[in-house]
């Protein structure tokens, strides 16, 4: 009897142990990993969304607010397929972002005449051209689209003149600033550190111009009024061991001369105090025109 009782007790204890383990697992799953106690009212309620499925049997699309309503502020479409806030088609553009034509070059030259484009025409319609067009359109009371339609082009033609060849393809990338007063009489190499340009002037008129760069902070180009002391067509810097073709010396060792480094690197470099020119053809013509004794003005 004792042995039978012992066996029965072991069976009862084993069953109780299995039931207890099953209850722990259900609690962990039902509470989502929490520490709440199980209740006798049945399985834990699901926390999933209770939104009803759509008519096609698919679950509704989620949205941050829980609403499945579609937005109603989508832009209307113009007949051409281009979004238009007013629902009306946009005027056809004669010139727009990404265009690269001679007409764009003329556009830029005309905008430059009116002070809306502050650099040499490139023929490429980019963000700077678009901003210039917007400025012109604002002044004319036109919609500020940034692109050139027929109305904008007609207004611009009426407000400007036909560009000259030098205006369409100027010799300088940088815009010439107002000449220093010392440059307004005689034959002068008028050199501006502000605009980084050299203007060859005779009696106050610009004959030719070109981009220039100057010395670094450690080897600055001297400012003031000088004269051309000497000219050397093919020269060599014994101090810096570099070629100095078409040199026109104006202040001891400082000269206006051609720089192949300037032509290659632009303003990423600097001279050792000289005035570098990167347009060799322009400088060659200037070298032939300038005489020893002509004035040189270096100014801000």
C-alpha positions as a Markdown table, in Angstrom:
| # | Residue | x | y | z |
|---|---|---|---|---|
| 1 | Unk | 0.0 | 0.0 | 0.0 |
| 2 | Unk | 2.7 | 2.4 | 1.0 |
| 3 | Unk | 4.5 | 1.8 | -2.4 |
| 4 | Unk | 1.2 | 2.4 | -4.3 |
| 5 | Unk | 0.6 | 5.6 | -2.3 |
| 6 | Unk | 4.1 | 6.8 | -3.0 |
| 7 | Unk | 3.6 | 6.3 | -6.8 |
| 8 | Unk | 0.3 | 8.1 | -6.8 |
| 9 | Unk | 1.8 | 11.0 | -4.9 |
| 10 | Unk | 4.6 | 11.3 | -7.5 |
| 11 | Unk | 2.1 | 11.3 | -10.4 |
| 12 | Unk | 0.0 | 14.0 | -8.7 |
| 13 | Unk | 3.1 | 16.2 | -8.1 |
| 14 | Unk | 4.3 | 15.8 | -11.6 |
| 15 | Unk | 0.9 | 16.9 | -13.0 |
| 16 | Unk | 0.8 | 19.9 | -10.8 |
| 17 | Unk | 4.3 | 20.9 | -11.9 |
| 18 | Unk | 3.3 | 20.7 | -15.6 |
| 19 | Unk | 0.2 | 22.9 | -15.0 |
| 20 | Unk | 2.3 | 25.5 | -13.2 |
| 21 | Unk | 4.8 | 25.7 | -16.0 |
| 22 | Unk | 2.1 | 26.1 | -18.6 |
| 23 | Unk | 0.5 | 29.0 | -16.6 |
| 24 | Unk | 3.8 | 31.0 | -16.5 |
| 25 | Unk | 4.3 | 30.7 | -20.2 |
| 26 | Unk | 0.7 | 32.0 | -20.9 |
| 27 | Unk | 1.3 | 34.9 | -18.5 |
| 28 | Unk | 4.4 | 36.0 | -20.3 |
| 29 | Unk | 2.8 | 35.8 | -23.7 |
| 30 | Unk | -0.5 | 37.4 | -22.6 |
| 31 | Unk | 1.2 | 40.3 | -20.8 |
| 32 | Unk | 3.6 | 41.1 | -23.6 |
| 33 | Unk | 6.6 | 40.4 | -21.3 |
| 34 | Unk | 5.1 | 42.4 | -18.4 |
| 35 | Unk | 4.8 | 41.5 | -14.8 |
| 36 | Unk | 1.0 | 41.4 | -14.5 |
| 37 | Unk | -0.7 | 38.4 | -12.8 |
| 38 | Unk | -3.0 | 36.1 | -14.8 |
| 39 | Unk | -6.7 | 36.5 | -14.4 |
| 40 | Unk | -9.5 | 33.9 | -14.4 |
| 41 | Unk | -11.6 | 35.8 | -17.0 |
| 42 | Unk | -10.0 | 34.2 | -20.0 |
| 43 | Unk | -7.2 | 35.0 | -22.4 |
| 44 | Unk | -5.7 | 38.5 | -22.4 |
| 45 | Unk | -7.3 | 40.9 | -24.8 |
| 46 | Unk | -5.4 | 41.8 | -28.0 |
| 47 | Unk | -4.0 | 45.3 | -28.4 |
| 48 | Unk | -3.9 | 45.3 | -32.2 |
| 49 | Unk | -5.8 | 48.0 | -34.1 |
| 50 | Unk | -9.5 | 47.3 | -34.5 |
| 51 | Unk | -10.1 | 49.1 | -37.9 |
| 52 | Unk | -12.3 | 47.3 | -40.2 |
| 53 | Unk | -10.9 | 45.8 | -43.5 |
| 54 | Unk | -11.7 | 47.6 | -46.7 |
| 55 | Unk | -14.3 | 46.4 | -49.2 |
| 56 | Unk | -11.7 | 44.3 | -51.1 |
| 57 | Unk | -10.8 | 42.4 | -47.9 |
| 58 | Unk | -7.4 | 44.1 | -47.5 |
| 59 | Unk | -6.5 | 45.7 | -44.2 |
| 60 | Unk | -6.6 | 49.5 | -44.2 |
| 61 | Unk | -3.4 | 51.5 | -44.9 |
| 62 | Unk | -1.7 | 52.8 | -41.8 |
| 63 | Unk | -1.5 | 56.6 | -41.2 |
| 64 | Unk | 0.1 | 58.7 | -38.5 |
| 65 | Unk | -3.2 | 59.9 | -37.2 |
| 66 | Unk | -4.9 | 56.5 | -37.5 |
| 67 | Unk | -7.2 | 57.9 | -40.2 |
| 68 | Unk | -7.4 | 56.3 | -43.7 |
| 69 | Unk | -8.8 | 59.4 | -45.4 |
| 70 | Unk | -6.8 | 60.5 | -48.5 |
| 71 | Unk | -5.3 | 64.0 | -48.4 |
| 72 | Unk | -7.3 | 66.6 | -50.3 |
| 73 | Unk | -4.6 | 69.3 | -50.9 |
| 74 | Unk | -2.8 | 67.6 | -53.8 |
| 75 | Unk | -1.8 | 70.0 | -56.5 |
| 76 | Unk | -4.0 | 70.2 | -59.6 |
| 77 | Unk | -2.6 | 69.2 | -62.9 |
| 78 | Unk | -2.3 | 71.5 | -65.9 |
| 79 | Unk | -3.2 | 70.2 | -69.3 |
| 80 | Unk | 0.5 | 69.8 | -70.0 |
| 81 | Unk | 1.0 | 67.6 | -67.0 |
| 82 | Unk | 2.9 | 70.2 | -65.0 |
| 83 | Unk | 1.7 | 70.8 | -61.5 |
| 84 | Unk | 0.2 | 74.3 | -61.2 |
| 85 | Unk | -1.1 | 75.8 | -58.0 |
| 86 | Unk | -3.8 | 77.7 | -59.8 |
| 87 | Unk | -4.7 | 74.9 | -62.1 |
| 88 | Unk | -3.8 | 76.9 | -65.2 |
| 89 | Unk | -1.1 | 75.9 | -67.7 |
| 90 | Unk | 2.3 | 77.6 | -67.3 |
| 91 | Unk | 3.5 | 79.8 | -70.2 |
| 92 | Unk | 5.8 | 78.0 | -72.6 |
| 93 | Unk | 9.5 | 78.8 | -71.7 |
| 94 | Unk | 11.8 | 80.1 | -74.4 |
| 95 | Unk | 14.8 | 79.5 | -72.1 |
| 96 | Unk | 14.9 | 77.6 | -68.9 |
| 97 | Unk | 17.2 | 75.8 | -66.4 |
| 98 | Unk | 19.7 | 73.5 | -68.2 |
| 99 | Unk | 19.6 | 75.2 | -71.6 |
| 100 | Unk | 23.0 | 76.1 | -73.2 |
| 101 | Unk | 22.6 | 78.3 | -76.3 |
| 102 | Unk | 23.8 | 81.5 | -77.8 |
| 103 | Unk | 20.4 | 83.0 | -77.0 |
| 104 | Unk | 21.1 | 82.3 | -73.3 |
| 105 | Unk | 24.4 | 84.2 | -73.7 |
| 106 | Unk | 22.5 | 87.2 | -75.1 |
| 107 | Unk | 20.0 | 86.9 | -72.3 |
| 108 | Unk | 22.9 | 87.1 | -69.7 |
| 109 | Unk | 24.6 | 90.0 | -71.5 |
| 110 | Unk | 21.3 | 92.0 | -71.6 |
| 111 | Unk | 20.7 | 91.2 | -67.9 |
| 112 | Unk | 24.2 | 92.3 | -67.1 |
| 113 | Unk | 23.6 | 95.7 | -68.9 |
| 114 | Unk | 20.7 | 96.2 | -66.4 |
| 115 | Unk | 22.7 | 95.2 | -63.4 |
| 116 | Unk | 21.0 | 91.8 | -62.8 |
| 117 | Unk | 23.8 | 89.5 | -63.8 |
| 118 | Unk | 27.2 | 90.3 | -62.3 |
| 119 | Unk | 29.6 | 88.1 | -64.3 |
| 120 | Unk | 30.6 | 87.3 | -67.9 |
| 121 | Unk | 28.0 | 85.5 | -70.0 |
| 122 | Unk | 28.6 | 81.8 | -70.2 |
| 123 | Unk | 25.7 | 80.7 | -72.5 |
| 124 | Unk | 24.5 | 78.2 | -69.8 |
| 125 | Unk | 21.2 | 78.7 | -68.0 |
| 126 | Unk | 21.8 | 77.7 | -64.3 |
| 127 | Unk | 20.6 | 78.8 | -60.9 |
| 128 | Unk | 22.4 | 82.2 | -61.1 |
| 129 | Unk | 20.7 | 83.0 | -64.4 |
| 130 | Unk | 17.3 | 82.0 | -63.0 |
| 131 | Unk | 17.8 | 84.3 | -60.0 |
| 132 | Unk | 18.8 | 87.1 | -62.3 |
| 133 | Unk | 15.6 | 86.5 | -64.4 |
| 134 | Unk | 13.5 | 86.5 | -61.3 |
| 135 | Unk | 15.0 | 89.9 | -60.3 |
| 136 | Unk | 14.2 | 91.3 | -63.7 |
| 137 | Unk | 10.6 | 89.9 | -63.6 |
| 138 | Unk | 10.0 | 91.4 | -60.2 |
| 139 | Unk | 11.1 | 94.8 | -61.4 |
| 140 | Unk | 8.8 | 94.5 | -64.4 |
| 141 | Unk | 5.8 | 93.3 | -62.3 |
| 142 | Unk | 5.8 | 89.9 | -64.0 |
| 143 | Unk | 5.3 | 86.5 | -62.4 |
| 144 | Unk | 8.7 | 85.5 | -60.9 |
| 145 | Unk | 9.1 | 82.1 | -62.6 |
| 146 | Unk | 12.8 | 82.2 | -63.1 |
| 147 | Unk | 12.3 | 81.0 | -66.7 |
| 148 | Unk | 12.1 | 83.2 | -69.8 |
| 149 | Unk | 8.7 | 83.2 | -71.6 |
| 150 | Unk | 7.7 | 85.4 | -74.6 |
| 151 | Unk | 6.6 | 88.2 | -72.4 |
| 152 | Unk | 9.7 | 88.3 | -70.3 |
| 153 | Unk | 11.9 | 88.2 | -73.4 |
| 154 | Unk | 10.0 | 91.1 | -75.1 |
| 155 | Unk | 10.3 | 93.2 | -71.9 |
| 156 | Unk | 14.0 | 92.5 | -71.7 |
| 157 | Unk | 14.5 | 93.4 | -75.4 |
| 158 | Unk | 12.7 | 96.7 | -74.8 |
| 159 | Unk | 14.7 | 97.5 | -71.7 |
| 160 | Unk | 18.2 | 96.8 | -73.0 |
| 161 | Unk | 20.2 | 97.2 | -76.2 |
| 162 | Unk | 21.8 | 94.6 | -78.5 |
| 163 | Unk | 25.0 | 93.4 | -76.9 |
| 164 | Unk | 28.4 | 94.0 | -78.5 |
| 165 | Unk | 30.8 | 91.2 | -79.3 |
| 166 | Unk | 32.9 | 92.1 | -76.2 |
| 167 | Unk | 29.7 | 92.1 | -74.0 |
| 168 | Unk | 28.8 | 88.6 | -75.3 |
| 169 | Unk | 32.3 | 87.2 | -74.9 |
| 170 | Unk | 34.2 | 89.6 | -72.6 |
| 171 | Unk | 37.9 | 89.3 | -72.1 |
| 172 | Unk | 37.5 | 89.0 | -68.3 |
| 173 | Unk | 35.5 | 86.6 | -66.3 |
| 174 | Unk | 35.4 | 89.2 | -63.5 |
| 175 | Unk | 33.4 | 92.3 | -63.9 |
| 176 | Unk | 35.4 | 95.5 | -64.1 |
| 177 | Unk | 34.7 | 98.0 | -61.3 |
| 178 | Unk | 34.7 | 101.8 | -61.5 |
| 179 | Unk | 38.2 | 102.9 | -62.5 |
| 180 | Unk | 40.3 | 104.7 | -59.9 |
| 181 | Unk | 40.4 | 108.5 | -60.4 |
| 182 | Unk | 44.2 | 108.2 | -61.1 |
| 183 | Unk | 43.4 | 106.0 | -64.1 |
| 184 | Unk | 41.3 | 108.6 | -65.9 |
| 185 | Unk | 44.1 | 110.5 | -67.7 |
| 186 | Unk | 46.9 | 109.3 | -70.0 |
| 187 | Unk | 48.0 | 105.8 | -70.7 |
| 188 | Unk | 47.4 | 103.6 | -67.7 |
| 189 | Unk | 47.5 | 100.0 | -66.6 |
| 190 | Unk | 44.7 | 100.3 | -64.1 |
| 191 | Unk | 44.9 | 97.2 | -61.8 |
| 192 | Unk | 42.1 | 96.6 | -59.3 |
| 193 | Unk | 42.5 | 94.2 | -56.4 |
| 194 | Unk | 38.8 | 94.5 | -55.6 |
| 195 | Unk | 37.6 | 93.1 | -59.0 |
| 196 | Unk | 40.9 | 91.3 | -59.7 |
| 197 | Unk | 41.1 | 92.8 | -63.2 |
| 198 | Unk | 43.6 | 94.8 | -65.3 |
| 199 | Unk | 42.2 | 97.5 | -67.6 |
| 200 | Unk | 44.4 | 99.1 | -70.2 |
| 201 | Unk | 43.0 | 102.6 | -70.4 |
| 202 | Unk | 43.9 | 105.6 | -72.6 |
| 203 | Unk | 42.4 | 109.0 | -71.7 |
| 204 | Unk | 39.7 | 107.4 | -69.5 |
| 205 | Unk | 38.5 | 104.8 | -72.0 |
| 206 | Unk | 39.0 | 101.0 | -71.5 |
| 207 | Unk | 40.9 | 99.6 | -74.6 |
| 208 | Unk | 41.3 | 96.0 | -73.3 |
| 209 | Unk | 40.9 | 94.2 | -70.0 |
| 210 | Unk | 41.9 | 90.8 | -68.4 |
| 211 | Unk | 41.7 | 88.8 | -65.2 |
| 212 | Unk | 44.7 | 89.0 | -62.9 |
| 213 | Unk | 45.7 | 87.6 | -59.5 |
| 214 | Unk | 48.1 | 89.0 | -56.9 |
| 215 | Unk | 50.6 | 88.0 | -54.3 |
| 216 | Unk | 49.7 | 86.0 | -51.1 |
| 217 | Unk | 49.6 | 87.5 | -47.6 |
| 218 | Unk | 53.3 | 86.7 | -47.2 |
| 219 | Unk | 54.3 | 88.2 | -50.5 |
| 220 | Unk | 51.8 | 91.0 | -51.2 |
| 221 | Unk | 51.6 | 93.0 | -54.4 |
| 222 | Unk | 52.4 | 96.6 | -53.6 |
| 223 | Unk | 49.7 | 99.3 | -54.1 |
| 224 | Unk | 50.1 | 102.8 | -55.4 |
| 225 | Unk | 51.0 | 104.7 | -58.5 |
| 226 | Unk | 54.1 | 103.5 | -60.5 |
| 227 | Unk | 55.5 | 103.6 | -64.1 |
| 228 | Unk | 56.6 | 100.8 | -66.4 |
| 229 | Unk | 60.3 | 100.7 | -65.7 |
| 230 | Unk | 61.3 | 98.0 | -68.3 |
| 231 | Unk | 59.9 | 95.3 | -70.5 |
| 232 | Unk | 61.3 | 91.8 | -71.0 |
| 233 | Unk | 59.5 | 89.5 | -73.5 |
| 234 | Unk | 61.1 | 86.3 | -72.2 |
| 235 | Unk | 62.3 | 86.5 | -68.6 |
| 236 | Unk | 63.0 | 84.1 | -65.7 |
| 237 | Unk | 62.8 | 84.6 | -62.0 |
| 238 | Unk | 66.2 | 83.8 | -60.5 |
| 239 | Unk | 64.7 | 84.1 | -57.0 |
| 240 | Unk | 61.7 | 81.7 | -57.5 |
| 241 | Unk | 63.1 | 79.7 | -60.5 |
| 242 | Unk | 59.9 | 80.2 | -62.6 |
| 243 | Unk | 59.4 | 81.6 | -66.1 |
| 244 | Unk | 58.1 | 85.2 | -66.4 |
| 245 | Unk | 57.1 | 85.8 | -70.1 |
| 246 | Unk | 55.8 | 89.2 | -71.2 |
| 247 | Unk | 57.1 | 90.9 | -68.1 |
| 248 | Unk | 56.4 | 94.6 | -67.6 |
| 249 | Unk | 58.2 | 95.7 | -64.4 |
| 250 | Unk | 56.7 | 98.6 | -62.4 |
| 251 | Unk | 58.0 | 98.3 | -58.8 |
| 252 | Unk | 61.5 | 96.8 | -58.4 |
| 253 | Unk | 61.1 | 93.1 | -58.9 |
| 254 | Unk | 57.3 | 93.2 | -59.2 |
| 255 | Unk | 55.9 | 93.0 | -62.8 |
| 256 | Unk | 52.8 | 92.3 | -64.8 |
| 257 | Unk | 53.5 | 89.0 | -66.6 |
| 258 | Unk | 51.9 | 85.8 | -68.0 |
| 259 | Unk | 51.5 | 82.9 | -65.6 |
| 260 | Unk | 50.9 | 79.4 | -66.8 |
| 261 | Unk | 50.1 | 78.4 | -63.2 |
| 262 | Unk | 47.3 | 81.0 | -63.1 |
| 263 | Unk | 46.0 | 79.7 | -66.4 |
| 264 | Unk | 45.9 | 76.1 | -65.0 |
| 265 | Unk | 44.9 | 76.6 | -61.4 |
| 266 | Unk | 43.0 | 79.9 | -61.4 |
| 267 | Unk | 42.6 | 81.6 | -58.0 |
| 268 | Unk | 43.6 | 78.4 | -56.2 |
| 269 | Unk | 47.1 | 79.8 | -56.2 |
| 270 | Unk | 48.8 | 83.1 | -55.8 |
| 271 | Unk | 51.9 | 85.0 | -57.2 |
| 272 | Unk | 55.0 | 86.0 | -55.2 |
| 273 | Unk | 54.0 | 89.6 | -55.5 |
| 274 | Unk | 53.7 | 90.1 | -59.3 |
| 275 | Unk | 50.5 | 90.7 | -61.2 |
| 276 | Unk | 49.7 | 87.4 | -62.9 |
| 277 | Unk | 47.7 | 87.3 | -66.2 |
| 278 | Unk | 46.2 | 84.1 | -67.6 |
| 279 | Unk | 45.2 | 85.2 | -71.1 |
| 280 | Unk | 48.4 | 85.0 | -73.0 |
| 281 | Unk | 47.0 | 86.3 | -76.3 |
| 282 | Unk | 45.5 | 89.4 | -74.6 |
| 283 | Unk | 48.7 | 90.1 | -72.7 |
| 284 | Unk | 50.8 | 89.7 | -75.8 |
| 285 | Unk | 48.8 | 92.5 | -77.5 |
| 286 | Unk | 49.0 | 94.6 | -74.4 |
| 287 | Unk | 52.8 | 94.0 | -74.1 |
| 288 | Unk | 53.3 | 95.3 | -77.6 |
| 289 | Unk | 51.1 | 98.4 | -76.9 |
| 290 | Unk | 52.5 | 99.5 | -73.6 |
| 291 | Unk | 55.6 | 101.8 | -73.5 |
| 292 | Unk | 58.2 | 102.2 | -70.9 |
| 293 | Unk | 57.1 | 105.2 | -68.8 |
| 294 | Unk | 53.4 | 104.4 | -69.0 |
| 295 | Unk | 51.5 | 104.8 | -65.7 |
| 296 | Unk | 50.6 | 101.8 | -63.5 |
| 297 | Unk | 48.0 | 102.1 | -60.8 |
| 298 | Unk | 47.4 | 99.3 | -58.3 |
| 299 | Unk | 44.4 | 100.0 | -56.1 |
| 300 | Unk | 41.5 | 98.5 | -54.1 |
